[in-house]
């Protein structure tokens, strides 16, 4: 990992720093520099992300080892560390989700992931978030709200990006109106919907507006 950090990961840092991601507002896409993509692929292909993943995803290594590796990646190329958070965020789904196989798809397919809390009037005061979740007839939830400052929310590194929307309150459920963070629920909002059994993308993208 030390060699990987000093060579492949560090190599792209200066170019990626000078050549930032490109946001296309019409197509709603973000294109990353090729050098950064190469560093990201080198790190993911080495599979250090498996350290400390729960269940069948890995469950090897200690916290000290995991964070020592993180220190090397952060020192060489912080963007690689942030973009590669998918498997770690899959652990959150594994521990808290109603279907653990969703977490397995996130790891096996190396999808990106984000944490989605902050709103224009709810940053430090997370519990002030106004995003609502409305249960639909098919068992899914319609999420309605405005989020901002979401790290890695769009990029072209992975086939899918799974957004972990923490701050939303389910409408019509007793006892979820606060105060503060009391009653906030965690929703999984994939950029592309996927087949829960196979993990195959079903093609229908979620449509943030
Ligand atoms: C680089 C970056 C990446 C981020 N990534 C994410 C992400 O991935 N997901 C996500 O959900 N959010 C993300 N955020 C948002 C981040 O969590 C918020 O910016 C943070 O919580 C502060 O909220 P705010 O910006 O609304 O500022 P505010 O909460 O409005 O704070 C503004 C100022 O007021 C001060 N302040 C606030 N409350 C009090 C108080 N009660 N008493 C005294 N002073 C106070 C603060 O210290 C600050 O100086 C990111 C932010 C940055 C800068």
Short mmCIF file of C-alpha atoms and ligand atoms in Angstrom, two decimals:
data_model
loop_
_atom_site.label_atom_id
_atom_site.label_comp_id
_atom_site.label_asym_id
_atom_site.label_seq_id
_atom_site.Cartn_x
_atom_site.Cartn_y
_atom_site.Cartn_z
CA UNK A 1 0.00 0.00 0.00
CA UNK A 2 2.92 2.31 0.73
CA UNK A 3 4.31 1.69 -2.76
CA UNK A 4 0.90 2.14 -4.38
CA UNK A 5 0.40 5.45 -2.54
CA UNK A 6 3.81 6.84 -3.44
CA UNK A 7 3.63 5.75 -7.08
CA UNK A 8 0.20 5.32 -8.77
CA UNK A 9 -1.88 7.40 -6.34
CA UNK A 10 0.53 10.30 -5.86
CA UNK A 11 1.34 10.48 -9.59
CA UNK A 12 -2.05 11.89 -10.58
CA UNK A 13 -2.32 14.43 -7.75
CA UNK A 14 -0.68 17.48 -9.40
CA UNK A 15 -2.45 17.04 -12.76
CA UNK A 16 -5.83 16.32 -11.21
CA UNK A 17 -5.38 19.36 -8.97
CA UNK A 18 -4.76 21.63 -11.97
CA UNK A 19 -7.31 19.92 -14.23
CA UNK A 20 -10.55 19.86 -12.19
CA UNK A 21 -13.69 17.81 -12.84
CA UNK A 22 -15.92 19.16 -15.60
CA UNK A 23 -19.62 19.70 -14.87
CA UNK A 24 -21.97 19.66 -17.85
CA UNK A 25 -25.09 21.44 -16.63
CA UNK A 26 -27.23 20.38 -19.61
CA UNK A 27 -26.41 16.68 -19.44
CA UNK A 28 -26.00 16.77 -15.62
CA UNK A 29 -22.75 14.86 -15.83
CA UNK A 30 -19.36 15.28 -14.15
CA UNK A 31 -16.27 14.10 -16.01
CA UNK A 32 -13.11 13.49 -14.00
CA UNK A 33 -9.52 13.85 -15.28
CA UNK A 34 -8.12 10.64 -16.80
CA UNK A 35 -5.13 10.71 -14.44
CA UNK A 36 -7.41 10.65 -11.41
CA UNK A 37 -9.46 7.82 -12.93
CA UNK A 38 -6.26 5.82 -13.37
CA UNK A 39 -5.29 6.36 -9.72
CA UNK A 40 -8.79 5.42 -8.56
CA UNK A 41 -8.74 2.22 -10.63
CA UNK A 42 -5.31 1.27 -9.30
CA UNK A 43 -6.53 1.66 -5.72
CA UNK A 44 -9.83 -0.19 -6.24
CA UNK A 45 -8.13 -3.01 -8.20
CA UNK A 46 -5.78 -3.57 -5.26
CA UNK A 47 -8.93 -4.24 -3.14
CA UNK A 48 -7.69 -2.64 0.09
CA UNK A 49 -11.27 -1.41 0.47
CA UNK A 50 -12.18 -4.89 1.72
CA UNK A 51 -10.52 -4.25 5.10
CA UNK A 52 -13.08 -4.46 7.89
CA UNK A 53 -16.11 -4.85 5.61
CA UNK A 54 -18.80 -6.82 7.45
CA UNK A 55 -20.30 -10.17 6.49
CA UNK A 56 -19.36 -12.00 3.33
CA UNK A 57 -17.86 -8.79 1.90
CA UNK A 58 -14.58 -9.39 3.67
CA UNK A 59 -14.34 -8.97 7.46
CA UNK A 60 -10.55 -9.01 7.48
CA UNK A 61 -8.02 -6.71 9.12
CA UNK A 62 -8.10 -4.44 12.13
CA UNK A 63 -9.28 -0.85 12.51
CA UNK A 64 -5.65 0.20 12.97
CA UNK A 65 -4.69 -1.39 9.66
CA UNK A 66 -7.71 0.08 7.86
CA UNK A 67 -6.98 3.62 9.04
CA UNK A 68 -3.25 3.26 8.40
CA UNK A 69 -4.11 2.48 4.79
CA UNK A 70 -6.51 5.46 4.73
CA UNK A 71 -3.73 7.70 6.03
CA UNK A 72 -1.46 6.68 3.15
CA UNK A 73 -4.21 7.24 0.55
CA UNK A 74 -5.18 10.60 2.06
CA UNK A 75 -1.55 11.69 2.12
CA UNK A 76 -0.99 10.72 -1.51
CA UNK A 77 -4.30 11.68 -3.11
CA UNK A 78 -7.28 12.72 -0.91
CA UNK A 79 -9.73 12.60 -3.84
CA UNK A 80 -9.11 8.87 -4.26
CA UNK A 81 -10.00 8.30 -0.62
CA UNK A 82 -13.25 10.25 -0.91
CA UNK A 83 -14.39 8.74 -4.22
CA UNK A 84 -13.66 5.22 -2.98
CA UNK A 85 -16.08 5.46 -0.04
CA UNK A 86 -18.63 3.13 -1.70
CA UNK A 87 -17.70 -0.12 0.07
CA UNK A 88 -17.40 1.63 3.45
CA UNK A 89 -20.86 3.17 2.98
CA UNK A 90 -22.14 -0.28 2.00
CA UNK A 91 -21.32 -1.25 5.60
CA UNK A 92 -23.92 1.27 6.74
CA UNK A 93 -26.51 -0.43 4.53
CA UNK A 94 -25.37 -3.84 5.77
CA UNK A 95 -25.79 -2.85 9.42
CA UNK A 96 -28.98 -0.79 9.09
CA UNK A 97 -30.77 -1.75 5.89
CA UNK A 98 -33.83 -3.94 5.48
CA UNK A 99 -32.16 -5.90 2.62
CA UNK A 100 -28.47 -6.73 3.15
CA UNK A 101 -28.08 -7.97 -0.42
CA UNK A 102 -28.22 -4.32 -1.52
CA UNK A 103 -24.97 -3.77 0.39
CA UNK A 104 -23.39 -6.78 -1.32
CA UNK A 105 -24.24 -5.36 -4.76
CA UNK A 106 -22.63 -2.05 -3.76
CA UNK A 107 -19.38 -3.84 -2.91
CA UNK A 108 -19.33 -6.47 -5.68
CA UNK A 109 -20.06 -3.89 -8.37
CA UNK A 110 -17.87 -1.23 -6.75
CA UNK A 111 -20.55 1.43 -6.89
CA UNK A 112 -19.83 4.90 -5.55
CA UNK A 113 -21.78 6.19 -2.58
CA UNK A 114 -22.51 9.41 -0.73
CA UNK A 115 -23.94 10.66 2.54
CA UNK A 116 -26.73 13.16 2.01
CA UNK A 117 -27.58 15.29 5.03
CA UNK A 118 -27.03 18.98 4.42
CA UNK A 119 -29.79 21.35 3.29
CA UNK A 120 -29.62 25.12 2.66
CA UNK A 121 -31.02 25.88 6.14
CA UNK A 122 -29.84 22.72 7.85
CA UNK A 123 -26.07 22.26 8.03
CA UNK A 124 -24.71 22.28 11.58
CA UNK A 125 -28.31 21.87 12.73
CA UNK A 126 -29.01 18.60 10.91
CA UNK A 127 -32.30 18.10 12.73
CA UNK A 128 -33.73 21.21 11.03
CA UNK A 129 -33.86 19.35 7.71
CA UNK A 130 -37.21 19.59 5.92
CA UNK A 131 -36.89 16.73 3.42
CA UNK A 132 -39.88 14.42 3.47
CA UNK A 133 -40.37 10.81 2.44
CA UNK A 134 -43.78 9.69 1.19
CA UNK A 135 -44.58 5.96 0.96
CA UNK A 136 -45.70 4.85 -2.52
CA UNK A 137 -48.09 2.04 -3.44
CA UNK A 138 -45.21 -0.17 -4.63
CA UNK A 139 -43.41 0.07 -1.28
CA UNK A 140 -40.81 2.59 -2.42
CA UNK A 141 -40.55 6.13 -1.05
CA UNK A 142 -40.83 9.43 -2.85
CA UNK A 143 -38.19 11.81 -1.45
CA UNK A 144 -38.93 15.52 -1.66
CA UNK A 145 -36.37 18.10 -0.53
CA UNK A 146 -33.24 20.11 -1.36
CA UNK A 147 -29.74 18.89 -0.51
CA UNK A 148 -26.37 20.55 -1.11
CA UNK A 149 -22.62 20.14 -0.59
CA UNK A 150 -22.78 16.40 -1.24
CA UNK A 151 -19.28 14.95 -1.72
CA UNK A 152 -18.88 12.70 -4.82
CA UNK A 153 -22.58 13.13 -5.71
CA UNK A 154 -21.90 12.86 -9.45
CA UNK A 155 -18.93 11.48 -11.41
CA UNK A 156 -18.02 9.03 -14.15
CA UNK A 157 -15.95 6.59 -12.09
CA UNK A 158 -18.62 3.98 -11.39
CA UNK A 159 -21.71 2.49 -13.08
CA UNK A 160 -23.95 3.59 -10.25
CA UNK A 161 -23.90 5.95 -7.25
CA UNK A 162 -25.90 5.03 -4.17
CA UNK A 163 -26.94 8.06 -2.16
CA UNK A 164 -27.56 7.44 1.55
CA UNK A 165 -30.12 10.12 2.33
CA UNK A 166 -30.08 10.35 6.10
CA UNK A 167 -32.15 13.39 6.74
CA UNK A 168 -35.69 12.71 5.63
CA UNK A 169 -38.78 12.21 7.73
CA UNK A 170 -41.44 9.72 6.67
CA UNK A 171 -44.82 11.43 6.24
CA UNK A 172 -47.77 9.96 8.16
CA UNK A 173 -45.67 8.01 10.67
CA UNK A 174 -46.27 8.83 14.35
CA UNK A 175 -43.39 10.13 16.48
CA UNK A 176 -40.98 11.18 13.73
CA UNK A 177 -41.47 14.93 13.91
CA UNK A 178 -38.52 15.70 16.15
CA UNK A 179 -37.33 17.43 18.22
CA UNK A 180 -33.97 17.71 16.48
CA UNK A 181 -32.72 14.55 14.82
CA UNK A 182 -35.34 12.34 16.49
CA UNK A 183 -37.41 10.63 13.80
CA UNK A 184 -35.00 11.07 10.88
CA UNK A 185 -34.80 7.99 8.68
CA UNK A 186 -32.15 6.71 6.26
CA UNK A 187 -33.18 6.17 2.63
CA UNK A 188 -31.20 4.56 -0.13
CA UNK A 189 -31.49 6.58 -3.37
CA UNK A 190 -29.56 5.00 -6.24
CA UNK A 191 -28.64 7.10 -9.27
CA UNK A 192 -29.86 4.14 -11.35
CA UNK A 193 -32.44 1.71 -10.06
CA UNK A 194 -31.26 -1.89 -9.97
CA UNK A 195 -32.64 -5.40 -9.70
CA UNK A 196 -32.48 -6.25 -6.02
CA UNK A 197 -31.73 -9.92 -6.66
CA UNK A 198 -29.07 -9.61 -9.37
CA UNK A 199 -27.76 -6.05 -8.97
CA UNK A 200 -28.26 -5.45 -12.71
CA UNK A 201 -29.08 -1.84 -13.52
CA UNK A 202 -32.66 -1.56 -14.75
CA UNK A 203 -31.90 1.61 -16.67
CA UNK A 204 -34.35 3.98 -15.08
CA UNK A 205 -32.39 6.77 -13.47
CA UNK A 206 -33.72 8.61 -10.45
CA UNK A 207 -34.51 12.18 -11.40
CA UNK A 208 -33.25 14.85 -9.02
CA UNK A 209 -34.56 18.28 -9.98
C1 LIG B 1 -15.97 20.23 1.33
C2 LIG B 1 -17.31 19.92 1.94
C3 LIG B 1 -17.86 18.68 1.75
C4 LIG B 1 -19.10 18.38 2.30
N1 LIG B 1 -19.64 17.14 2.09
C5 LIG B 1 -20.86 16.87 2.55
C6 LIG B 1 -21.47 15.60 2.29
O1 LIG B 1 -20.89 14.71 1.66
N2 LIG B 1 -22.71 15.38 2.75
C7 LIG B 1 -23.40 16.32 3.46
O2 LIG B 1 -24.53 16.04 3.83
N3 LIG B 1 -22.86 17.53 3.74
C8 LIG B 1 -21.61 17.81 3.30
N4 LIG B 1 -21.03 19.03 3.55
C9 LIG B 1 -21.81 20.03 4.28
C10 LIG B 1 -21.35 20.20 5.74
O3 LIG B 1 -21.79 19.12 6.51
C11 LIG B 1 -21.92 21.54 6.20
O4 LIG B 1 -21.26 22.56 5.46
C12 LIG B 1 -21.72 21.76 7.67
O5 LIG B 1 -22.55 20.88 8.40
C13 LIG B 1 -22.02 23.21 8.07
O6 LIG B 1 -23.28 23.59 7.61
P1 LIG B 1 -23.48 24.94 6.79
O7 LIG B 1 -22.49 25.00 5.69
O8 LIG B 1 -24.94 25.05 6.42
O9 LIG B 1 -23.09 26.13 7.79
P2 LIG B 1 -23.95 26.65 9.02
O10 LIG B 1 -24.46 25.50 9.84
O11 LIG B 1 -24.95 27.63 8.53
O12 LIG B 1 -22.82 27.39 9.84
C14 LIG B 1 -22.31 28.66 9.41
C15 LIG B 1 -21.46 29.23 10.53
O13 LIG B 1 -22.23 29.37 11.73
C16 LIG B 1 -21.62 28.65 12.79
N5 LIG B 1 -22.65 28.03 13.63
C17 LIG B 1 -23.62 27.18 13.22
N6 LIG B 1 -24.42 26.83 14.25
C18 LIG B 1 -23.93 27.48 15.34
C19 LIG B 1 -24.32 27.53 16.70
N7 LIG B 1 -25.38 26.85 17.16
N8 LIG B 1 -23.58 28.29 17.55
C20 LIG B 1 -22.52 28.98 17.09
N9 LIG B 1 -22.10 28.98 15.81
C21 LIG B 1 -22.80 28.24 14.95
C22 LIG B 1 -20.73 27.60 12.15
O14 LIG B 1 -19.64 27.25 12.98
C23 LIG B 1 -20.26 28.34 10.90
O15 LIG B 1 -19.17 29.18 11.17
C24 LIG B 1 -19.79 19.35 3.05
C25 LIG B 1 -19.23 20.59 3.24
C26 LIG B 1 -18.00 20.90 2.71
C27 LIG B 1 -17.41 22.27 2.95
#
